């Protein structure tokens, strides 16, 4: 659009002036950020409109990805990159004395997700647009994202994440597209012309207002939409309460109770809690989303009976599973279809991804709550359950046990995973092993009944954000070596293997890692005043804090290594910097104690001069997408040490690999497929297999106490948690000690010796610099498979039957 710097400069200065009434000299970094964001918006506005027009006119199948979380992070940098102007604008801004990176840092992270599931949804959006697929996101516009984590006295403290306080530069409020969502009240029916007609009286009506965010494809003119819904009062309801009854305070209270629906993201990661507000959020999302989809569909297409051919609705875990009864409700009560017609359409429209097998994460809602909050939805679920159970009965006559284990409603609960399986045409796991566990274990009865529905789609990450954007030096080296094709076809990264024996290339790789580590070390120094050794191994464990992810195992090994180093200051070891980051759910006591343990180790170790800086421990506050973008490029070692069978896939493992870090990990989730790609020599695998773990579980676990009794080293180590040798009250870590010694549900002690050995292997491998660089190269070269472009192509072909739509070359701004 801008032919030269002059034109760019004029537009930028004009934007500053019209938006902020300021000259360049007066403008703050935030002013400059917003001005630049508006320029990006204008740049893509035409393409956005044209993309929607194309989709409407061509009538291709549309896909809607429903998710309670979209962890999109910052958009300015990624948008500039996808538009294809980043380096040029960066240069031009520099000529104006402006550092683009600084402007990017002005943008608050959109932290509308907890962890893997939410970030996956964001990576998927990027791939959908980049592959020119007509696929859109549908979510909630939380006023507060995931809490901001501060570390105070070594403990996690939560602060509200008021990410919208200065507004969001990317959203467009579409008030004319608002829809109404109904809660509570009573439902009654009457027969009219031989048909049952349902009426919903005394319901509380909530206005769902959409905010659209553009999702820009990589240099292809496709601009898809992420639609986020916000809850507001229906104006008349508010006025009625406030003025007609003269009860202003009550009216304001009412307003807050409605708006609370989209107020805050629940900070639970893999732990289900039956909160009414959460159920409201789920229904709010699916009802608003489906109403707007049906409305748009009817505008363009003749018969609603074609709905399933033209629309796929993907539900990201069970959180949006009420899309099933809600679509039934809309098709029957509003479109006048029969039960059977509605059912045919619904079960051919919805596809479901499962993201976890942890029993405590499986959602089940008490019947009472659902019945009173969503009376019509509950009626439909009840009928579905009745029909499904009688269907089962005819297949498995007399097999009560099996039928009870599969029922949608059982023991006074609605089992959301069962609802999702029955009401969808596709059910996928997120890594090979996870899908196999679903088929053979967690959902084996369902797999027996519906074998054709189950399939695997191994997760992926967008290589554009996680390599091209996060690690520009590495991206440049790759492009200069093998051409930019890898950006479009990430599997092409494998051609890098031809440099496996090229000393100059390996050297260049090494240099880039070194620079990234130095940059990171400088950032740490500026922010925390801690000095870390850029030539030490950066050993990184970043993810949500959870017992199954075993940060505790890593911490124990750090404690042991430190103790050994104290005893023998001349211990041969490559200096290491242990880097942790991650949030614990606010109510997850044990996870919070693990944070305290790590910060305590950091306080002791970082201040002990007798170990000559051979070890440092960092716990970085407030893990977020932006922080992650700084960490992955600087990592040497990727900790992926979950108890085998527990991590459905993991996606951090892929981000590390793509940035040339070497994995130390268990045979769990996608680690298995990473191992398959890079082979034994380029990854360090240790520990129990999923089969072994599951065998233990089936036989009542193992007896950790006996292990501790027979292992002096382990006993001594564990004693250090509770014998007063750490500078905390003596009982501080008793709960951690007890959890290990009494049950050790996640096999920390059982796997400990193997883990220590694997870590020693890492130390040994790192000493051989050229061998290590080859390992890094192998990881980068084999990371193409883990691009979400591959994953999304598989969804598009195998599940959605969606085809790319070419928009043409219209990225033209004004
Ligand atoms: C209802 C409480 C709750 C909230 C979130 C239960 C479960 C969840 C998510 C399913 C947890 C989650 O994020 N799972 C992660 O999904 C990633 C993307 O597929 C996987 O890579 C991770 O292994 C899995 O833990």
CSV table of C-alpha atoms in Angstrom, one decimal, residues 325-670:
chain,number,residue,atom,x,y,z
A,325,UNK,CA,-29.5,-30.0,22.5
A,326,UNK,CA,-29.4,-26.3,21.6
A,327,UNK,CA,-29.3,-27.0,17.9
A,328,UNK,CA,-32.1,-29.5,18.4
A,329,UNK,CA,-34.1,-26.8,20.2
A,330,UNK,CA,-33.6,-24.3,17.4
A,331,UNK,CA,-34.4,-26.7,14.7
A,332,UNK,CA,-37.6,-28.0,16.3
A,333,UNK,CA,-39.0,-25.1,18.3
A,334,UNK,CA,-38.0,-22.3,16.0
A,335,UNK,CA,-37.7,-23.9,12.6
A,336,UNK,CA,-40.6,-26.3,13.1
A,337,UNK,CA,-38.7,-29.5,12.2
A,338,UNK,CA,-39.7,-32.9,13.6
A,339,UNK,CA,-37.5,-34.6,16.3
A,340,UNK,CA,-36.1,-37.0,13.7
A,341,UNK,CA,-35.3,-34.3,11.2
A,342,UNK,CA,-33.6,-32.2,13.8
A,343,UNK,CA,-31.7,-35.2,15.1
A,344,UNK,CA,-30.4,-36.2,11.6
A,345,UNK,CA,-29.1,-32.7,11.1
A,346,UNK,CA,-27.6,-32.3,14.6
A,347,UNK,CA,-25.6,-35.5,14.7
A,348,UNK,CA,-24.3,-34.8,11.2
A,349,UNK,CA,-23.2,-31.2,12.1
A,350,UNK,CA,-21.3,-31.6,15.4
A,351,UNK,CA,-17.8,-32.9,15.8
A,352,UNK,CA,-16.1,-33.3,19.1
A,353,UNK,CA,-12.5,-33.2,20.3
A,354,UNK,CA,-11.5,-34.8,23.6
A,355,UNK,CA,-8.5,-33.2,25.4
A,356,UNK,CA,-8.1,-35.1,28.6
A,357,UNK,CA,-8.6,-38.4,30.2
A,358,UNK,CA,-8.2,-37.2,33.8
A,359,UNK,CA,-11.3,-38.3,35.6
A,360,UNK,CA,-11.5,-35.1,37.6
A,361,UNK,CA,-11.7,-33.1,34.4
A,362,UNK,CA,-14.7,-34.9,33.0
A,363,UNK,CA,-17.7,-32.6,33.2
A,364,UNK,CA,-21.0,-33.7,34.7
A,365,UNK,CA,-23.7,-31.3,35.7
A,366,UNK,CA,-26.3,-32.1,38.5
A,367,UNK,CA,-29.7,-32.7,37.0
A,368,UNK,CA,-31.4,-30.2,39.4
A,369,UNK,CA,-29.2,-27.4,38.3
A,370,UNK,CA,-29.6,-28.0,34.7
A,371,UNK,CA,-33.3,-28.5,34.9
A,372,UNK,CA,-33.9,-25.2,36.6
A,373,UNK,CA,-31.4,-23.1,34.7
A,374,UNK,CA,-32.1,-24.6,31.2
A,375,UNK,CA,-35.5,-26.3,31.4
A,376,UNK,CA,-36.0,-26.8,27.6
A,377,UNK,CA,-32.5,-28.0,27.1
A,378,UNK,CA,-32.8,-30.5,29.9
A,379,UNK,CA,-36.1,-31.8,28.4
A,380,UNK,CA,-34.2,-32.5,25.1
A,381,UNK,CA,-31.3,-34.1,26.8
A,382,UNK,CA,-33.8,-36.3,28.7
A,383,UNK,CA,-35.4,-37.4,25.5
A,384,UNK,CA,-32.1,-38.0,23.9
A,385,UNK,CA,-31.0,-40.2,26.8
A,386,UNK,CA,-34.2,-42.2,26.7
A,387,UNK,CA,-33.9,-42.9,23.0
A,388,UNK,CA,-30.2,-43.6,23.3
A,389,UNK,CA,-30.7,-46.1,26.1
A,390,UNK,CA,-33.4,-47.9,24.3
A,391,UNK,CA,-31.2,-48.1,21.3
A,392,UNK,CA,-28.5,-49.6,23.5
A,393,UNK,CA,-30.9,-52.0,25.0
A,394,UNK,CA,-31.7,-53.4,21.6
A,395,UNK,CA,-28.0,-53.9,20.9
A,396,UNK,CA,-27.0,-55.2,24.3
A,397,UNK,CA,-30.2,-56.7,25.8
A,398,UNK,CA,-29.9,-57.2,29.5
A,399,UNK,CA,-26.5,-55.6,29.8
A,400,UNK,CA,-27.6,-53.1,32.4
A,401,UNK,CA,-24.1,-52.4,33.5
A,402,UNK,CA,-22.9,-51.4,30.1
A,403,UNK,CA,-25.9,-49.3,29.5
A,404,UNK,CA,-25.6,-47.5,32.8
A,405,UNK,CA,-22.0,-46.7,32.0
A,406,UNK,CA,-22.9,-45.1,28.8
A,407,UNK,CA,-26.1,-43.3,29.7
A,408,UNK,CA,-26.1,-39.5,29.2
A,409,UNK,CA,-28.0,-39.0,32.4
A,410,UNK,CA,-27.0,-41.3,35.3
A,411,UNK,CA,-26.8,-40.9,39.1
A,412,UNK,CA,-28.6,-37.6,38.8
A,413,UNK,CA,-25.9,-36.1,36.6
A,414,UNK,CA,-25.7,-35.1,33.0
A,415,UNK,CA,-22.5,-36.6,31.6
A,416,UNK,CA,-21.3,-34.1,29.0
A,417,UNK,CA,-18.7,-36.4,27.4
A,418,UNK,CA,-21.5,-39.0,26.8
A,419,UNK,CA,-23.7,-36.3,25.3
A,420,UNK,CA,-20.9,-35.2,23.1
A,421,UNK,CA,-20.2,-38.7,21.8
A,422,UNK,CA,-23.8,-39.5,21.1
A,423,UNK,CA,-24.6,-36.2,19.4
A,424,UNK,CA,-21.6,-35.9,17.1
A,425,UNK,CA,-20.4,-37.6,13.9
A,426,UNK,CA,-16.7,-37.4,14.8
A,427,UNK,CA,-14.8,-37.9,18.0
A,428,UNK,CA,-11.1,-37.3,18.0
A,429,UNK,CA,-8.2,-37.5,20.4
A,430,UNK,CA,-5.2,-35.1,20.2
A,431,UNK,CA,-2.3,-37.6,19.8
A,432,UNK,CA,-2.0,-41.2,18.8
A,433,UNK,CA,-1.6,-42.6,22.2
A,434,UNK,CA,-4.4,-40.4,23.6
A,435,UNK,CA,-6.8,-41.6,20.9
A,436,UNK,CA,-5.8,-45.2,21.6
A,437,UNK,CA,-6.5,-44.8,25.3
A,438,UNK,CA,-9.9,-43.3,24.5
A,439,UNK,CA,-10.7,-46.3,22.3
A,440,UNK,CA,-9.4,-49.0,24.5
A,441,UNK,CA,-10.0,-47.6,27.9
A,442,UNK,CA,-11.9,-44.4,28.8
A,443,UNK,CA,-14.5,-44.7,26.0
A,444,UNK,CA,-14.2,-48.3,25.1
A,445,UNK,CA,-17.9,-49.0,25.3
A,446,UNK,CA,-18.6,-46.1,23.1
A,447,UNK,CA,-15.9,-47.2,20.7
A,448,UNK,CA,-17.5,-50.6,20.5
A,449,UNK,CA,-20.8,-49.1,19.7
A,450,UNK,CA,-19.6,-46.3,17.3
A,451,UNK,CA,-16.2,-47.5,16.0
A,452,UNK,CA,-16.6,-45.3,12.9
A,453,UNK,CA,-16.8,-42.1,14.8
A,454,UNK,CA,-13.4,-42.3,16.5
A,455,UNK,CA,-10.3,-40.8,14.9
A,456,UNK,CA,-7.0,-39.2,15.8
A,457,UNK,CA,-5.8,-35.7,15.0
A,458,UNK,CA,-2.4,-35.1,16.5
A,459,UNK,CA,-2.1,-31.5,17.7
A,460,UNK,CA,0.1,-28.9,16.2
A,461,UNK,CA,1.2,-25.3,16.7
A,462,UNK,CA,1.5,-22.4,14.3
A,463,UNK,CA,5.0,-22.3,13.0
A,464,UNK,CA,4.4,-18.7,12.0
A,465,UNK,CA,4.0,-17.4,15.5
A,466,UNK,CA,6.3,-19.9,17.2
A,467,UNK,CA,9.2,-19.8,14.8
A,468,UNK,CA,8.9,-17.1,12.2
A,469,UNK,CA,7.7,-14.5,14.6
A,470,UNK,CA,9.3,-15.7,17.9
A,471,UNK,CA,12.7,-16.6,16.6
A,472,UNK,CA,13.5,-14.2,13.6
A,473,UNK,CA,17.2,-15.1,13.5
A,474,UNK,CA,16.6,-18.8,13.2
A,475,UNK,CA,13.8,-18.2,10.7
A,476,UNK,CA,16.2,-16.1,8.6
A,477,UNK,CA,18.9,-18.8,8.7
A,478,UNK,CA,16.4,-21.4,7.6
A,479,UNK,CA,15.0,-19.2,4.8
A,480,UNK,CA,18.5,-18.4,3.5
A,481,UNK,CA,19.4,-22.0,3.5
A,482,UNK,CA,16.4,-23.7,2.1
A,483,UNK,CA,14.2,-20.9,0.6
A,484,UNK,CA,11.0,-19.5,2.2
A,485,UNK,CA,9.0,-22.6,1.1
A,486,UNK,CA,8.9,-23.9,4.6
A,487,UNK,CA,6.7,-21.0,5.6
A,488,UNK,CA,4.0,-22.4,3.3
A,489,UNK,CA,4.9,-26.0,3.6
A,490,UNK,CA,6.4,-26.6,7.0
A,491,UNK,CA,7.2,-30.2,6.3
A,492,UNK,CA,9.8,-28.8,3.9
A,493,UNK,CA,11.8,-28.1,7.1
A,494,UNK,CA,13.1,-31.6,6.7
A,495,UNK,CA,15.3,-30.5,3.8
A,496,UNK,CA,17.4,-28.9,6.6
A,497,UNK,CA,18.8,-32.3,7.2
A,498,UNK,CA,21.2,-31.9,4.4
A,499,UNK,CA,23.1,-29.6,6.7
A,500,UNK,CA,23.6,-32.3,9.4
A,501,UNK,CA,27.3,-32.5,8.6
A,502,UNK,CA,27.8,-28.9,7.6
A,503,UNK,CA,30.0,-27.4,10.3
A,504,UNK,CA,29.3,-23.8,9.2
A,505,UNK,CA,25.6,-24.3,9.4
A,506,UNK,CA,25.8,-25.9,12.8
A,507,UNK,CA,28.0,-23.1,14.0
A,508,UNK,CA,25.4,-20.6,12.8
A,509,UNK,CA,22.7,-22.5,14.6
A,510,UNK,CA,24.8,-22.5,17.8
A,511,UNK,CA,25.4,-18.7,17.5
A,512,UNK,CA,21.7,-18.0,17.1
A,513,UNK,CA,20.9,-20.0,20.2
A,514,UNK,CA,23.6,-18.2,22.1
A,515,UNK,CA,22.3,-14.8,21.1
A,516,UNK,CA,18.7,-15.8,22.1
A,517,UNK,CA,20.0,-17.0,25.4
A,518,UNK,CA,22.0,-13.7,26.0
A,519,UNK,CA,18.9,-11.6,25.1
A,520,UNK,CA,16.8,-13.6,27.5
A,521,UNK,CA,19.5,-13.4,30.2
A,522,UNK,CA,19.5,-9.6,29.7
A,523,UNK,CA,15.8,-9.4,30.0
A,524,UNK,CA,15.9,-11.5,33.2
A,525,UNK,CA,18.6,-9.2,34.6
A,526,UNK,CA,16.7,-6.1,33.8
A,527,UNK,CA,13.4,-7.4,35.2
A,528,UNK,CA,14.6,-9.3,38.3
A,529,UNK,CA,18.1,-8.2,38.9
A,530,UNK,CA,19.2,-11.9,38.7
A,531,UNK,CA,22.3,-12.7,36.7
A,532,UNK,CA,22.3,-15.9,34.8
A,533,UNK,CA,25.1,-17.5,32.9
A,534,UNK,CA,24.4,-17.4,29.1
A,535,UNK,CA,26.7,-20.3,28.6
A,536,UNK,CA,24.9,-22.6,31.0
A,537,UNK,CA,22.3,-25.1,29.9
A,538,UNK,CA,18.9,-23.5,29.9
A,539,UNK,CA,16.7,-26.2,31.2
A,540,UNK,CA,13.1,-25.1,30.9
A,541,UNK,CA,9.9,-26.4,32.5
A,542,UNK,CA,7.0,-24.1,31.5
A,543,UNK,CA,3.3,-25.1,31.6
A,544,UNK,CA,0.4,-25.1,34.1
A,545,UNK,CA,1.5,-26.4,37.5
A,546,UNK,CA,-0.2,-29.7,38.0
A,547,UNK,CA,0.8,-32.9,39.9
A,548,UNK,CA,0.7,-35.0,36.8
A,549,UNK,CA,3.1,-32.7,34.9
A,550,UNK,CA,5.5,-33.4,37.8
A,551,UNK,CA,7.3,-30.1,38.3
A,552,UNK,CA,7.9,-31.7,41.8
A,553,UNK,CA,10.1,-34.4,40.2
A,554,UNK,CA,12.2,-31.7,38.6
A,555,UNK,CA,12.4,-29.7,41.9
A,556,UNK,CA,13.5,-32.8,43.8
A,557,UNK,CA,16.3,-33.5,41.3
A,558,UNK,CA,17.4,-29.9,41.6
A,559,UNK,CA,17.5,-30.2,45.4
A,560,UNK,CA,19.6,-33.4,45.1
A,561,UNK,CA,22.0,-31.9,42.6
A,562,UNK,CA,22.5,-28.9,44.9
A,563,UNK,CA,23.1,-31.1,47.9
A,564,UNK,CA,25.7,-33.1,45.9
A,565,UNK,CA,27.3,-29.9,44.8
A,566,UNK,CA,27.6,-28.6,48.3
A,567,UNK,CA,29.2,-31.8,49.4
A,568,UNK,CA,31.6,-31.7,46.4
A,569,UNK,CA,32.1,-28.3,45.0
A,570,UNK,CA,34.3,-29.8,42.3
A,571,UNK,CA,31.5,-32.0,41.0
A,572,UNK,CA,31.9,-32.3,37.2
A,573,UNK,CA,28.8,-30.7,35.6
A,574,UNK,CA,27.9,-28.3,32.9
A,575,UNK,CA,26.4,-25.2,34.7
A,576,UNK,CA,22.6,-25.2,34.4
A,577,UNK,CA,19.9,-22.6,34.7
A,578,UNK,CA,16.6,-24.2,35.7
A,579,UNK,CA,13.8,-22.1,34.4
A,580,UNK,CA,10.2,-22.6,35.5
A,581,UNK,CA,7.0,-20.7,34.7
A,582,UNK,CA,3.4,-21.5,35.0
A,583,UNK,CA,0.2,-20.8,36.9
A,584,UNK,CA,-1.5,-22.9,39.5
A,585,UNK,CA,-5.3,-22.9,39.7
A,586,UNK,CA,-6.1,-20.6,42.7
A,587,UNK,CA,-7.7,-23.4,44.7
A,588,UNK,CA,-5.1,-26.0,43.9
A,589,UNK,CA,-3.3,-26.1,47.2
A,590,UNK,CA,-0.7,-28.7,46.3
A,591,UNK,CA,0.3,-27.0,43.1
A,592,UNK,CA,0.8,-23.8,44.9
A,593,UNK,CA,3.1,-25.5,47.4
A,594,UNK,CA,5.2,-26.8,44.5
A,595,UNK,CA,5.6,-23.1,43.4
A,596,UNK,CA,6.7,-22.3,46.9
A,597,UNK,CA,9.2,-25.2,46.8
A,598,UNK,CA,10.7,-24.0,43.6
A,599,UNK,CA,11.0,-20.4,44.7
A,600,UNK,CA,12.5,-21.6,48.0
A,601,UNK,CA,15.1,-23.6,46.1
A,602,UNK,CA,15.8,-20.5,43.9
A,603,UNK,CA,16.3,-18.3,47.0
A,604,UNK,CA,18.8,-20.8,48.5
A,605,UNK,CA,20.7,-21.8,45.4
A,606,UNK,CA,20.9,-18.4,43.7
A,607,UNK,CA,22.4,-16.9,46.8
A,608,UNK,CA,24.9,-19.6,47.6
A,609,UNK,CA,28.3,-18.4,46.4
A,610,UNK,CA,30.0,-21.7,47.3
A,611,UNK,CA,28.6,-23.4,44.3
A,612,UNK,CA,30.3,-21.0,42.0
A,613,UNK,CA,27.3,-20.2,39.9
A,614,UNK,CA,27.0,-23.8,38.6
A,615,UNK,CA,23.3,-23.8,39.2
A,616,UNK,CA,20.6,-21.1,39.1
A,617,UNK,CA,16.9,-21.5,39.5
A,618,UNK,CA,14.3,-19.1,38.1
A,619,UNK,CA,10.6,-19.1,38.6
A,620,UNK,CA,9.3,-16.5,36.1
A,621,UNK,CA,6.1,-14.7,37.1
A,622,UNK,CA,2.9,-14.7,35.0
A,623,UNK,CA,3.5,-17.2,32.2
A,624,UNK,CA,1.7,-16.0,29.2
A,625,UNK,CA,1.8,-16.3,25.4
A,626,UNK,CA,4.2,-13.3,25.2
A,627,UNK,CA,6.5,-14.7,27.8
A,628,UNK,CA,6.4,-18.0,26.1
A,629,UNK,CA,7.5,-16.4,22.8
A,630,UNK,CA,10.7,-15.2,24.6
A,631,UNK,CA,11.4,-18.4,26.4
A,632,UNK,CA,11.2,-21.1,23.6
A,633,UNK,CA,13.9,-19.6,21.4
A,634,UNK,CA,16.3,-19.5,24.4
A,635,UNK,CA,15.7,-23.0,25.6
A,636,UNK,CA,18.3,-25.8,25.4
A,637,UNK,CA,16.3,-28.5,27.2
A,638,UNK,CA,12.6,-29.1,27.1
A,639,UNK,CA,11.1,-30.7,30.2
A,640,UNK,CA,8.1,-32.9,29.1
A,641,UNK,CA,8.0,-35.3,32.1
A,642,UNK,CA,4.3,-36.0,32.7
A,643,UNK,CA,3.3,-39.4,34.1
A,644,UNK,CA,2.9,-41.5,31.0
A,645,UNK,CA,-0.8,-41.7,29.9
A,646,UNK,CA,-1.8,-38.4,31.6
A,647,UNK,CA,-0.8,-35.7,29.1
A,648,UNK,CA,-3.2,-36.0,26.2
A,649,UNK,CA,-0.8,-34.4,23.8
A,650,UNK,CA,1.1,-31.4,25.0
A,651,UNK,CA,1.9,-28.6,22.6
A,652,UNK,CA,4.7,-26.8,24.4
A,653,UNK,CA,6.9,-29.9,23.5
A,654,UNK,CA,6.4,-29.0,19.9
A,655,UNK,CA,7.3,-25.3,20.3
A,656,UNK,CA,10.5,-26.2,22.0
A,657,UNK,CA,11.4,-28.7,19.3
A,658,UNK,CA,10.7,-26.2,16.6
A,659,UNK,CA,13.1,-23.8,18.3
A,660,UNK,CA,15.9,-26.4,18.5
A,661,UNK,CA,15.6,-27.5,22.1
A,662,UNK,CA,16.2,-31.2,23.0
A,663,UNK,CA,13.4,-33.0,24.9
A,664,UNK,CA,13.8,-34.9,28.1
A,665,UNK,CA,10.6,-36.7,28.4
A,666,UNK,CA,8.4,-39.7,29.1
A,667,UNK,CA,6.6,-41.7,26.4
A,668,UNK,CA,3.5,-39.7,26.8
A,669,UNK,CA,1.2,-37.7,24.5
A,670,UNK,CA,2.9,-36.2,21.5
